[in-house]
mmCIF file of C-alpha atoms in Angstrom:
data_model
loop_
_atom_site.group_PDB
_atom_site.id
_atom_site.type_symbol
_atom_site.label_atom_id
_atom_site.label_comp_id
_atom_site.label_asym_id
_atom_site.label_seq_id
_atom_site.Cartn_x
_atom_site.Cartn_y
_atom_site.Cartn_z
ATOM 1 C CA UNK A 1253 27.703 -64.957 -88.561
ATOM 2 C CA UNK A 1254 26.827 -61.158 -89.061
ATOM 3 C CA UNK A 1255 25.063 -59.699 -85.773
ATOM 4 C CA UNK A 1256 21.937 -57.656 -85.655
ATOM 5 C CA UNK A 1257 21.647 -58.160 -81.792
ATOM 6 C CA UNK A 1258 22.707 -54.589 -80.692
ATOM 7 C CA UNK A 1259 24.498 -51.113 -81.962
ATOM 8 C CA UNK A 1260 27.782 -51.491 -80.024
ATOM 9 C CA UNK A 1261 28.917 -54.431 -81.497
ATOM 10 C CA UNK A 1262 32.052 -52.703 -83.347
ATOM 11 C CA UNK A 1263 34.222 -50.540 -81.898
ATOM 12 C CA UNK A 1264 34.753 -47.325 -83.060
ATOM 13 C CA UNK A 1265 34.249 -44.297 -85.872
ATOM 14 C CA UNK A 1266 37.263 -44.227 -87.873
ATOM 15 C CA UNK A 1267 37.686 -40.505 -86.702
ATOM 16 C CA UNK A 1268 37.009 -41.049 -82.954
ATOM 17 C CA UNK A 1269 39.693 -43.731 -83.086
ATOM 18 C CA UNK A 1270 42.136 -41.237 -84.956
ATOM 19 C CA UNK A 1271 41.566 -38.215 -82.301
ATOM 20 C CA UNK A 1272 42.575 -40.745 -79.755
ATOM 21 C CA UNK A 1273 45.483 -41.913 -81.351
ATOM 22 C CA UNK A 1274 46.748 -38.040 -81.907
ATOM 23 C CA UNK A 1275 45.951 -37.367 -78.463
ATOM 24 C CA UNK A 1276 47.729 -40.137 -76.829
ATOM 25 C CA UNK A 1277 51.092 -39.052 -75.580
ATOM 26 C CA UNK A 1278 49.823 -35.639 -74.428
ATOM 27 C CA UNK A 1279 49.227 -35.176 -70.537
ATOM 28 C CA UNK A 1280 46.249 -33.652 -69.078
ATOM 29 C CA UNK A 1281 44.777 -33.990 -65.760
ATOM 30 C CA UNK A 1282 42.483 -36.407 -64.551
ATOM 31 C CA UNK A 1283 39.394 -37.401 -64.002
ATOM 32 C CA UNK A 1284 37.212 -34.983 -66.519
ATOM 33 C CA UNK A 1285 39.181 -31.643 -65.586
ATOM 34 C CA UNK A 1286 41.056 -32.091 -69.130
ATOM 35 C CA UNK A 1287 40.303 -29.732 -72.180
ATOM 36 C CA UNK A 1288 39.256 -32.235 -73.832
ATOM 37 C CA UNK A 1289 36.432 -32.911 -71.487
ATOM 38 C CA UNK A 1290 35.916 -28.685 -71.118
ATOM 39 C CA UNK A 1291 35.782 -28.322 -74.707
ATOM 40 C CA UNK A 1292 32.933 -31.361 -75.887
ATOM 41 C CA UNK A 1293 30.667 -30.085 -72.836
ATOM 42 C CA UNK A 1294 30.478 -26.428 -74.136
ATOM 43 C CA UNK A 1295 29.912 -28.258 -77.243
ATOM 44 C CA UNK A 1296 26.700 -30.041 -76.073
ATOM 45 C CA UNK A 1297 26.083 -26.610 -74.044
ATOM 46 C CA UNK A 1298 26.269 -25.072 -78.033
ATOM 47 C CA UNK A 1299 24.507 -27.574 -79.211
ATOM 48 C CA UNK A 1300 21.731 -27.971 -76.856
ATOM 49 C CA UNK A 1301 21.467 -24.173 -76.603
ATOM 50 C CA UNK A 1302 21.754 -24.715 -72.228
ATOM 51 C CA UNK A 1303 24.438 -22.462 -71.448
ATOM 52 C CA UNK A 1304 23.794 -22.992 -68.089
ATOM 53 C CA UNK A 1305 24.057 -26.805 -68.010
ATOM 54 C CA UNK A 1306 26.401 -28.636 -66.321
ATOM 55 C CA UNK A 1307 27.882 -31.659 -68.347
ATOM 56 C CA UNK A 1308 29.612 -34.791 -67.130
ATOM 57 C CA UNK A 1309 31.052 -38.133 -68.635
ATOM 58 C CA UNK A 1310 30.599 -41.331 -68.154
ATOM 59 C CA UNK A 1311 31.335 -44.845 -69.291
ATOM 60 C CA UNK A 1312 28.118 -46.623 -69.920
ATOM 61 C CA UNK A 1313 24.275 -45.813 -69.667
ATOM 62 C CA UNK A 1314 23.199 -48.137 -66.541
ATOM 63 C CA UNK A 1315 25.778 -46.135 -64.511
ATOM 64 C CA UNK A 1316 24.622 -43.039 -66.167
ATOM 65 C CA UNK A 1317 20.689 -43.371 -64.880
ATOM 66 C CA UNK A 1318 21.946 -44.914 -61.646
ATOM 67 C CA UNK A 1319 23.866 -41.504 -60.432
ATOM 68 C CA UNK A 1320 21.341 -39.354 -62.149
ATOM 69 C CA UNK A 1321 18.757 -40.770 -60.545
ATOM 70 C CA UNK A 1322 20.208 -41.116 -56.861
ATOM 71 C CA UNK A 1323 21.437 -37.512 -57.276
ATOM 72 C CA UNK A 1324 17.774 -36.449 -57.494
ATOM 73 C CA UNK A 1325 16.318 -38.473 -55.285
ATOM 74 C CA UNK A 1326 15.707 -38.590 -51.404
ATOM 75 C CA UNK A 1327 15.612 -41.836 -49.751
ATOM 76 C CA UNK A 1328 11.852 -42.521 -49.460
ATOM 77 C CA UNK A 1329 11.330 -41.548 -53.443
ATOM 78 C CA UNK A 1330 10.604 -43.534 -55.907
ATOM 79 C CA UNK A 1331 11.044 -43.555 -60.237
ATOM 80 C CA UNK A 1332 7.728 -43.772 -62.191
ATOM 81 C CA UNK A 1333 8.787 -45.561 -65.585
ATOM 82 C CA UNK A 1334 7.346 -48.158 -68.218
ATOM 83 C CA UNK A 1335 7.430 -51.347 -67.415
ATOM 84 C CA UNK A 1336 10.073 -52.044 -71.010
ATOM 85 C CA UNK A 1337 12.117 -48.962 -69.326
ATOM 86 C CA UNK A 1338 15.741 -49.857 -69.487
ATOM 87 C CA UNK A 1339 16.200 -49.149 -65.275
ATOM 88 C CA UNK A 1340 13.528 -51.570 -65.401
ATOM 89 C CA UNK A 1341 14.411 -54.791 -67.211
ATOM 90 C CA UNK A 1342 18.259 -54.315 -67.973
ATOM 91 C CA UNK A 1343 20.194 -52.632 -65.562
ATOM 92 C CA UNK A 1344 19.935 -55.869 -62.457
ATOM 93 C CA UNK A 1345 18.227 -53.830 -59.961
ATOM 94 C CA UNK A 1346 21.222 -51.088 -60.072
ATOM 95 C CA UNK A 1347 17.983 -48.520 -59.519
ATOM 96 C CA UNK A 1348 17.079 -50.600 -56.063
ATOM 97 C CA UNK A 1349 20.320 -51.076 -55.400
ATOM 98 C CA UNK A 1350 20.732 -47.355 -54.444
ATOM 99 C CA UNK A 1351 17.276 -47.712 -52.671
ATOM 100 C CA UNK A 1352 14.713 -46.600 -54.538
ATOM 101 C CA UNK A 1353 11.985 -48.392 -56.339
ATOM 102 C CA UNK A 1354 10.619 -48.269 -59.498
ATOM 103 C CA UNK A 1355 7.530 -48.050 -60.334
ATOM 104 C CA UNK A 1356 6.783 -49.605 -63.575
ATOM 105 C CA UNK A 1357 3.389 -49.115 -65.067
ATOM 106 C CA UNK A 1358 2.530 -51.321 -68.688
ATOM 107 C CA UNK A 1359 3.189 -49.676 -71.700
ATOM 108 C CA UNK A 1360 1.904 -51.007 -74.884
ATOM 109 C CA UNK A 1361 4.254 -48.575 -76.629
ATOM 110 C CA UNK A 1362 7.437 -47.957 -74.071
ATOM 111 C CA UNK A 1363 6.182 -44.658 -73.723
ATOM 112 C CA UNK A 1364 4.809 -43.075 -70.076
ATOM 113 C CA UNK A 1365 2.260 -40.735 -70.885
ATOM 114 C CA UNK A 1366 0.681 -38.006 -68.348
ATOM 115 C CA UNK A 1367 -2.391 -40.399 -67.798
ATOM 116 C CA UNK A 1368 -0.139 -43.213 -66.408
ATOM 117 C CA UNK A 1369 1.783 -40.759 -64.209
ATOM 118 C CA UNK A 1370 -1.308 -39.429 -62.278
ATOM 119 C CA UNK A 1371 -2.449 -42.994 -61.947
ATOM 120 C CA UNK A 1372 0.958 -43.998 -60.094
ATOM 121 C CA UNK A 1373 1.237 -40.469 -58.116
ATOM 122 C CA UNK A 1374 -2.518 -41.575 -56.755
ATOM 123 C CA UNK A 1375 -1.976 -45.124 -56.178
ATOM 124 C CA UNK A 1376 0.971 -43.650 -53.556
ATOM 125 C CA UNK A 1377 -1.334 -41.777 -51.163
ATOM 126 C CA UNK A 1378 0.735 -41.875 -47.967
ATOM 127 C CA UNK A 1379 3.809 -42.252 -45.838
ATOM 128 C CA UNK A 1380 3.588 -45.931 -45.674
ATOM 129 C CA UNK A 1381 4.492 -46.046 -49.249
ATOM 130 C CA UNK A 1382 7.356 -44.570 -51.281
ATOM 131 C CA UNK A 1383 6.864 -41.125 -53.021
ATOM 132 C CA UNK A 1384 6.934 -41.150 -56.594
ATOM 133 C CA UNK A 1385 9.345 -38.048 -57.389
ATOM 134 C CA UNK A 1386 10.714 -38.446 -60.820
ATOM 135 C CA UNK A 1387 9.722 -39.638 -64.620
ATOM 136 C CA UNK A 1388 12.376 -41.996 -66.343
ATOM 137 C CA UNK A 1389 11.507 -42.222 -70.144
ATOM 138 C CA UNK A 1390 13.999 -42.690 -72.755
ATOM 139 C CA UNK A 1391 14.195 -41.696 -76.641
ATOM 140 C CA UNK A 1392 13.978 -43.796 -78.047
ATOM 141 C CA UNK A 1393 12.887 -46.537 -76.127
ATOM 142 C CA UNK A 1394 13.247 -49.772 -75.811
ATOM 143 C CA UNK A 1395 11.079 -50.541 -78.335
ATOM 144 C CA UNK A 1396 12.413 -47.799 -80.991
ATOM 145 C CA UNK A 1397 9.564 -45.610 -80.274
ATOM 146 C CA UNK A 1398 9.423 -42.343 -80.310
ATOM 147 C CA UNK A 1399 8.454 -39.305 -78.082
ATOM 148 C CA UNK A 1400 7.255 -36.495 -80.101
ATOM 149 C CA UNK A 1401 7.608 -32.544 -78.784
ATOM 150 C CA UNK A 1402 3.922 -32.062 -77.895
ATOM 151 C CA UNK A 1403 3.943 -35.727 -75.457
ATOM 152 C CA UNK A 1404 7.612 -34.087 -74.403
ATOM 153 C CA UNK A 1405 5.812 -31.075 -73.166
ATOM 154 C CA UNK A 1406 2.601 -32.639 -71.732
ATOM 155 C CA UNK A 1407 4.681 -34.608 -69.346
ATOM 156 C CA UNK A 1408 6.692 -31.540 -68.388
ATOM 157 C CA UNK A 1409 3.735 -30.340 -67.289
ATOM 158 C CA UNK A 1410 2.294 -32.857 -65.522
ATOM 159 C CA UNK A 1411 5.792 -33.033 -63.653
ATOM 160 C CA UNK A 1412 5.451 -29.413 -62.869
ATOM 161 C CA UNK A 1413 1.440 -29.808 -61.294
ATOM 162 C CA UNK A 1414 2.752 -32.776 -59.467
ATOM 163 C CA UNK A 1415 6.474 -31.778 -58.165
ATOM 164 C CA UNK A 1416 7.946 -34.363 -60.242
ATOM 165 C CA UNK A 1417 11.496 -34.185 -62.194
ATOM 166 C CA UNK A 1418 11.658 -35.489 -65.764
ATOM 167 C CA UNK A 1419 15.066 -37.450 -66.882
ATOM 168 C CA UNK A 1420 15.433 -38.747 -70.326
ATOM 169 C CA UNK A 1421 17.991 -41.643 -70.720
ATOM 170 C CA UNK A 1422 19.275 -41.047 -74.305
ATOM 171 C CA UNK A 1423 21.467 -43.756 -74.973
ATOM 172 C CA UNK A 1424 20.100 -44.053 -78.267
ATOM 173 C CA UNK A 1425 18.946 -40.446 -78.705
ATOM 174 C CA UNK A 1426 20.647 -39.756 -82.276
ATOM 175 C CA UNK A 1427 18.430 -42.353 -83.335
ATOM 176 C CA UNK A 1428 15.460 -40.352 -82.369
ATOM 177 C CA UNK A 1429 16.390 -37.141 -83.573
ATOM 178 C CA UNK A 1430 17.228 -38.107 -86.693
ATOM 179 C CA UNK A 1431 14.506 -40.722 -87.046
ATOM 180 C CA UNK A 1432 11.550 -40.077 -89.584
ATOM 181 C CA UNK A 1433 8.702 -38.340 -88.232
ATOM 182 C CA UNK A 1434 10.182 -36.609 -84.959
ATOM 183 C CA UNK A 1435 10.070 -33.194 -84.399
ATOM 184 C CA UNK A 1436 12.275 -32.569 -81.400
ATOM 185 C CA UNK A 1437 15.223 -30.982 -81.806
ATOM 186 C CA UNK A 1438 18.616 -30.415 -79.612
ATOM 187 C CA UNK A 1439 17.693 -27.689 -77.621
ATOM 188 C CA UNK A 1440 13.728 -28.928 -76.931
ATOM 189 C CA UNK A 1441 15.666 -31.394 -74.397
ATOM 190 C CA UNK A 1442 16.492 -28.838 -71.743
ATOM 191 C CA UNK A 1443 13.360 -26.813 -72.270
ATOM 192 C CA UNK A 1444 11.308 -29.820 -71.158
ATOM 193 C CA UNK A 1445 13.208 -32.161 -68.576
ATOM 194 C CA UNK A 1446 15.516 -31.725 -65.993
ATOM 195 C CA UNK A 1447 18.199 -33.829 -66.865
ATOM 196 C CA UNK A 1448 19.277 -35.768 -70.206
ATOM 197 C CA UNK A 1449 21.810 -38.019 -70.972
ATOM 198 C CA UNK A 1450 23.667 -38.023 -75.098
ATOM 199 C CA UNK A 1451 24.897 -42.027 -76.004
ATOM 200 C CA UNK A 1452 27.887 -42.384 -77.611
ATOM 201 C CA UNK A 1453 28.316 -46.184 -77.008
ATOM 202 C CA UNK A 1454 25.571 -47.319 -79.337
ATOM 203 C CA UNK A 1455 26.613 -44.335 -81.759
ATOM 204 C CA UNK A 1456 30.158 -44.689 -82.724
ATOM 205 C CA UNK A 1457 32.288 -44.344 -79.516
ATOM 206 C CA UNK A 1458 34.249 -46.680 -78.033
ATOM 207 C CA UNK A 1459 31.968 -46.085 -74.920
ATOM 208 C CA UNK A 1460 30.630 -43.092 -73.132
ATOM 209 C CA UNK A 1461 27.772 -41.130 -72.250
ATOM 210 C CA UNK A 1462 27.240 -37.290 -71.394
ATOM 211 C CA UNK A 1463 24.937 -36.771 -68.750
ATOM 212 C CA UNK A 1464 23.522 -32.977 -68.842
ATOM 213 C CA UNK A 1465 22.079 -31.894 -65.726
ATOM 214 C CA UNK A 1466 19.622 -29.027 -66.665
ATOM 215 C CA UNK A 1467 17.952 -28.346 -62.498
ATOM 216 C CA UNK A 1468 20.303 -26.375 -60.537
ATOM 217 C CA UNK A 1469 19.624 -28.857 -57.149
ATOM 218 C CA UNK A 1470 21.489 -31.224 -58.265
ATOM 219 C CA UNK A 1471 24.881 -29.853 -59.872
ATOM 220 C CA UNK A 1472 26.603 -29.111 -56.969
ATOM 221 C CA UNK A 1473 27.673 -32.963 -55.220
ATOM 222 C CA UNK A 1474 27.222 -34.827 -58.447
ATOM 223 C CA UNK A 1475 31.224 -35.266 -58.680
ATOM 224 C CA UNK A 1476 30.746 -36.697 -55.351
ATOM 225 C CA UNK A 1477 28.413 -38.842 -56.569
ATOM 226 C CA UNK A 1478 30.321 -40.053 -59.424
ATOM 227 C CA UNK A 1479 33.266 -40.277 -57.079
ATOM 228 C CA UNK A 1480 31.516 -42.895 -54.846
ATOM 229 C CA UNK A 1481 29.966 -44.596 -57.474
ATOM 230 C CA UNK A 1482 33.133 -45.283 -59.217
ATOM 231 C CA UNK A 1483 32.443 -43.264 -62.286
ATOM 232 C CA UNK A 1484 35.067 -40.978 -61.801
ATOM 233 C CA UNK A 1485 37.537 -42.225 -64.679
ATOM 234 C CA UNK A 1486 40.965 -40.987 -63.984
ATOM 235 C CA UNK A 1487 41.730 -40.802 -67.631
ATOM 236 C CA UNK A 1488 38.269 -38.937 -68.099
ATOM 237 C CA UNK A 1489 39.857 -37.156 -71.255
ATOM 238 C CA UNK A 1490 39.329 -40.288 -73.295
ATOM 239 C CA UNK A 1491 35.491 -39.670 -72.839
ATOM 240 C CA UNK A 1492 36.315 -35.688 -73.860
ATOM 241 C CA UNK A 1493 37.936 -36.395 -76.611
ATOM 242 C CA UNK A 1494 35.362 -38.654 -78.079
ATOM 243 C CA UNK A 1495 32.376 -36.747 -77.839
ATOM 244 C CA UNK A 1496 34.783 -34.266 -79.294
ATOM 245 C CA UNK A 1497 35.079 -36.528 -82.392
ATOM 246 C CA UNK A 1498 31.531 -37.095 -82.331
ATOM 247 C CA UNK A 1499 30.152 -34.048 -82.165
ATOM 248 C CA UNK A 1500 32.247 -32.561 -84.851
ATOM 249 C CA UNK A 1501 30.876 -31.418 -88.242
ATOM 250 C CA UNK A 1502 27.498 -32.931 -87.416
ATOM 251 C CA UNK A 1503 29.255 -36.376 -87.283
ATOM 252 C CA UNK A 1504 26.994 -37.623 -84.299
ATOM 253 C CA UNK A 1505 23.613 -37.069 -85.889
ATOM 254 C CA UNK A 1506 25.085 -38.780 -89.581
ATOM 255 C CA UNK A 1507 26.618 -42.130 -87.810
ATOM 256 C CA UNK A 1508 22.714 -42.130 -86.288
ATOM 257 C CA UNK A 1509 20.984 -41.811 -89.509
ATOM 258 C CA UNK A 1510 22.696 -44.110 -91.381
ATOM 259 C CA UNK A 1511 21.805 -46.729 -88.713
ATOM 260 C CA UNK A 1512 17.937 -45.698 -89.224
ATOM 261 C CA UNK A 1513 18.245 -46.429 -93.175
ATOM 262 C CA UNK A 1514 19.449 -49.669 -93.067
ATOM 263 C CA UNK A 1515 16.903 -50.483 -90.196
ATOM 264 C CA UNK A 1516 14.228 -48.881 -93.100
ATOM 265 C CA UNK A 1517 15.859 -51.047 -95.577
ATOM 266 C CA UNK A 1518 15.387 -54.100 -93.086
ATOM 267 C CA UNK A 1519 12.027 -53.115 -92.306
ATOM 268 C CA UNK A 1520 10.259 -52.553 -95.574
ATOM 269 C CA UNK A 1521 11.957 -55.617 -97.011
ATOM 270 C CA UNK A 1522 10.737 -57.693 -93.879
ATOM 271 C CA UNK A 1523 7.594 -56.316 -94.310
ATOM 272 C CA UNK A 1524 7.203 -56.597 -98.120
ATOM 273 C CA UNK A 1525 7.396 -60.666 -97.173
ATOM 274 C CA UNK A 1526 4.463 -60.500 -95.324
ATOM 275 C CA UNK A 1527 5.739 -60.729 -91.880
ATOM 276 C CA UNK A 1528 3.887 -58.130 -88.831
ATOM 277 C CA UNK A 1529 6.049 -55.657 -87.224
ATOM 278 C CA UNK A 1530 5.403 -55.145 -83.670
ATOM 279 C CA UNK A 1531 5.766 -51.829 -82.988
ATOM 280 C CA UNK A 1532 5.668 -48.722 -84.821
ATOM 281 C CA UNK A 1533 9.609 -48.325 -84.907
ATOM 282 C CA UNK A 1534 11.068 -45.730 -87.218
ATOM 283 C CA UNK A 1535 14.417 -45.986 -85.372
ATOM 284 C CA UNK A 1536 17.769 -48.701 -85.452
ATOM 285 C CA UNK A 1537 15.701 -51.338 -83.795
ATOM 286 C CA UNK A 1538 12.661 -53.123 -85.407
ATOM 287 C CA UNK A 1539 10.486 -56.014 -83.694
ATOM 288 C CA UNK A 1540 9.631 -58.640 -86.936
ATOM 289 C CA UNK A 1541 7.438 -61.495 -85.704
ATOM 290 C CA UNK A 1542 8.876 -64.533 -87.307
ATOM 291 C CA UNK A 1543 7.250 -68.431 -87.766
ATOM 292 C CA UNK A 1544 9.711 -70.587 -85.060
ATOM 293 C CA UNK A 1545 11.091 -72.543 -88.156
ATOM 294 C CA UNK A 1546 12.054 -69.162 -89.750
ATOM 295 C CA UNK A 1547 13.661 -67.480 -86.640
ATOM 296 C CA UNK A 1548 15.482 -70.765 -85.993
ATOM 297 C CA UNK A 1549 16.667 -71.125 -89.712
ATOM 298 C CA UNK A 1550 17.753 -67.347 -89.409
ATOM 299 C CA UNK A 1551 19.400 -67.673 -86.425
ATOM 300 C CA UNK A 1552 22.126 -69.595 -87.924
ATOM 301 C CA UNK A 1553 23.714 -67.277 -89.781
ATOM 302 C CA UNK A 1554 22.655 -64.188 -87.683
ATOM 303 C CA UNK A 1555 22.783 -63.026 -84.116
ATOM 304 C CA UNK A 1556 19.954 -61.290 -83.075
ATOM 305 C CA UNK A 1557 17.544 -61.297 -79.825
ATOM 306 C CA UNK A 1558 15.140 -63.526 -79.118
ATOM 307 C CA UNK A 1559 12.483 -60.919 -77.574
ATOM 308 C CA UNK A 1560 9.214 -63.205 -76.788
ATOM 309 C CA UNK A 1561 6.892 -65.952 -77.698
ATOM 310 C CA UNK A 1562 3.691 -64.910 -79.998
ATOM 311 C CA UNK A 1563 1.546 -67.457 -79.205
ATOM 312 C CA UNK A 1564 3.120 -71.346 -79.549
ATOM 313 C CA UNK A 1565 4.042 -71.038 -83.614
ATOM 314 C CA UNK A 1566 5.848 -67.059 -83.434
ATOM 315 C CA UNK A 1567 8.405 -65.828 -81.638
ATOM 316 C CA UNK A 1568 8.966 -61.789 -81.766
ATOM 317 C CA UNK A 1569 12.783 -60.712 -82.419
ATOM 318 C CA UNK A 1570 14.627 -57.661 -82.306
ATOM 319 C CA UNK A 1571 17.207 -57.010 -84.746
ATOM 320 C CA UNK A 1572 19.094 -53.758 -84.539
ATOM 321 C CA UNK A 1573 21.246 -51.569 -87.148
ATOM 322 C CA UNK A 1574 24.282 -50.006 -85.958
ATOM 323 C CA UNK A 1575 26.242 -46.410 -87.532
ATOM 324 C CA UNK A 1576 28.763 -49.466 -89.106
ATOM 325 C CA UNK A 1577 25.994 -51.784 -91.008
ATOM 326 C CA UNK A 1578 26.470 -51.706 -94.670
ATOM 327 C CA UNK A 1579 24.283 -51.830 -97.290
ATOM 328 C CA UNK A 1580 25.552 -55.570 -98.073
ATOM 329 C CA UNK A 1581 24.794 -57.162 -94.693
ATOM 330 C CA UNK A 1582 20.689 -55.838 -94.621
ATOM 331 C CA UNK A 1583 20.947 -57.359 -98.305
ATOM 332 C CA UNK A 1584 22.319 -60.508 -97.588
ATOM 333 C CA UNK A 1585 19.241 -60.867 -94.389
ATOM 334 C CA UNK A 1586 16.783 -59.974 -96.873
ATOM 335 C CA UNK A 1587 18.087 -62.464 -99.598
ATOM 336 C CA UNK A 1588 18.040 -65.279 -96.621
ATOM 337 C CA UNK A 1589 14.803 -64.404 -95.091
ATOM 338 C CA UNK A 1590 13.728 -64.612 -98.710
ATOM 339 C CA UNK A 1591 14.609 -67.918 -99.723
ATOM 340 C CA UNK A 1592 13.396 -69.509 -96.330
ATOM 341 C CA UNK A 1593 10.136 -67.801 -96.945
ATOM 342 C CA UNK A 1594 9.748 -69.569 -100.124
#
């Protein structure tokens, strides 16, 4: 059974798994104060153009937004996001857990525009109800949309009228820079939010995320944060030298692409059958919208996500590419879906 049900599925790049094999008798210190670590954040800083920026590592994305977002905010705020937003739907209340709520407003595309953000800032009028203080979008989203520059910036700006923060959960962000049709770049990311996170876990590492914190409020007790959160790895250099790997000779961006061609490939052949597409998705994830007795025939031979019911006949899936999907496996899916169809 081949698996379309997420990007992390396999374990590693070839080369990340070779730089940690060289690296693997050396000693360094602990807990992110390596070379290793030093070295792949002035990388991002490089990259990113954010000299200034200060860059930490991780392990996964839900602990990732959770310190982000608790670093930023006081007790009484609150986290405007779409109601598909990851913090929302996947992460089992790890947002409320460190007490503040989320405001999730419906999306028909996963994105939060300016017009949904003044809605939520009004509908919070007073003291007697928590204080909206920060955007959470992510790029792509959890429905492989995209945010292009020009929606980038008009949220930046309607953070900046309202004395909000803007944090962009990039877990899958090397699908949406290299995805057709967008137009942000690297360094756009620190010009328009205040903090960003870069995914390796669903791009090629073994598992890590850089967080890049771009406001100067909230770099100086995020260790602390990490520290008490328990995402202070005391062999942080395996994160280092990782994103080292990754970030080398544009590997990052290529393991990213590839994933978006064979989601094309999946796409246009799904497509070509007949079947609707959800959502506008130019990214590793596509939404088909299957007959019952086709997603049920499909699912066994392939593990994918059940997303939701379309009416009592359809059920919507999700099926997802991944840096290591070949050629032969989106082939094989098509040939299937193909002879069921018939």
């Amino acid at each position: 059974m081949y698996s379309f049900a997420n990007d992390y599925s396999e374990g590693a790049h070839p080369l990340v798994l070779q730089a940690l094999a060289e690296t693997n008798s050396e000693q360094t210190r602990g807990y992110g104060l390596d070379d290793y670590c030093a070295a792949a954040a002035d990388a991002i800083r490089s990259l990113c153009t954010a000299p200034e920026a200060d860059i930490h590592f991780v392990v996964g994305g839900t602990q990732a937004n959770l310190l982000t977002i608790h670093a930023f905010l006081r007790s009484y705020e609150a986290v405007i996001a779409a109601h598909t937003g990851h913090i929302n739907v996947h992460e089992t209340g790890a947002i409320e857990l460190t007490g503040h709520k989320v405001a999730a407003l419906p999306s028909a595309d996963g994105k939060v525009t300016p017009a949904m953000v003044e809605q939520a800032v009004a509908a919070h009028s007073s003291e007697h109800m928590v204080h909206p203080r920060l955007i959470y979008i992510s790029n792509t989203t959890e429905v492989g949309t995209l945010y292009s520059k020009s929606e980038l910036a008009a949220l930046r700006r309607c953070c900046d009228e309202n004395g909000l923060f803007l944090y962009l959960d990039g877990a899958r962000l090397g699908s949406a820079l290299t995805a057709p049709g967008n137009d942000l770049t690297w360094s756009d990311l620190p010009r328009y939010t205040d903090a960003f996170t870069i995914g390796g876990t669903k791009n090629g590492a073994l598992f890590g995320e850089a967080v890049v914190l771009v406001r100067e409020s909230v770099k100086d007790h995020f260790r602390y944060y990490m520290k008490q959160r328990g995402a202070m790895l005391a062999k942080g250099r395996l994160l280092g030298v990782q994103f080292q790997a990754l970030l080398k000779d544009g590997l990052y961006l290529h393991l990213a692409r590839h994933a978006n061609e064979q989601a094309a490939r999946l796409r246009e052949g799904i497509s070509a059958l007949g079947y609707e597409l959800s959502y506008h998705s130019p990214s590793n994830q596509i939404f088909p919208v299957f007959p019952n007795h086709v997603a049920e025939r499909l699912a066994s031979s392939y593990d994918f996500t059940v997303d939701a019911p379309v009416g009592p006949r359809r059920t919507r899936v999700r099926l997802v590419t991944s840096w290591a999907t070949e050629a032969r496996d989106v082939d094989r899916f098509l040939e299937d879906l193909a002879q069921i169809h018939s």
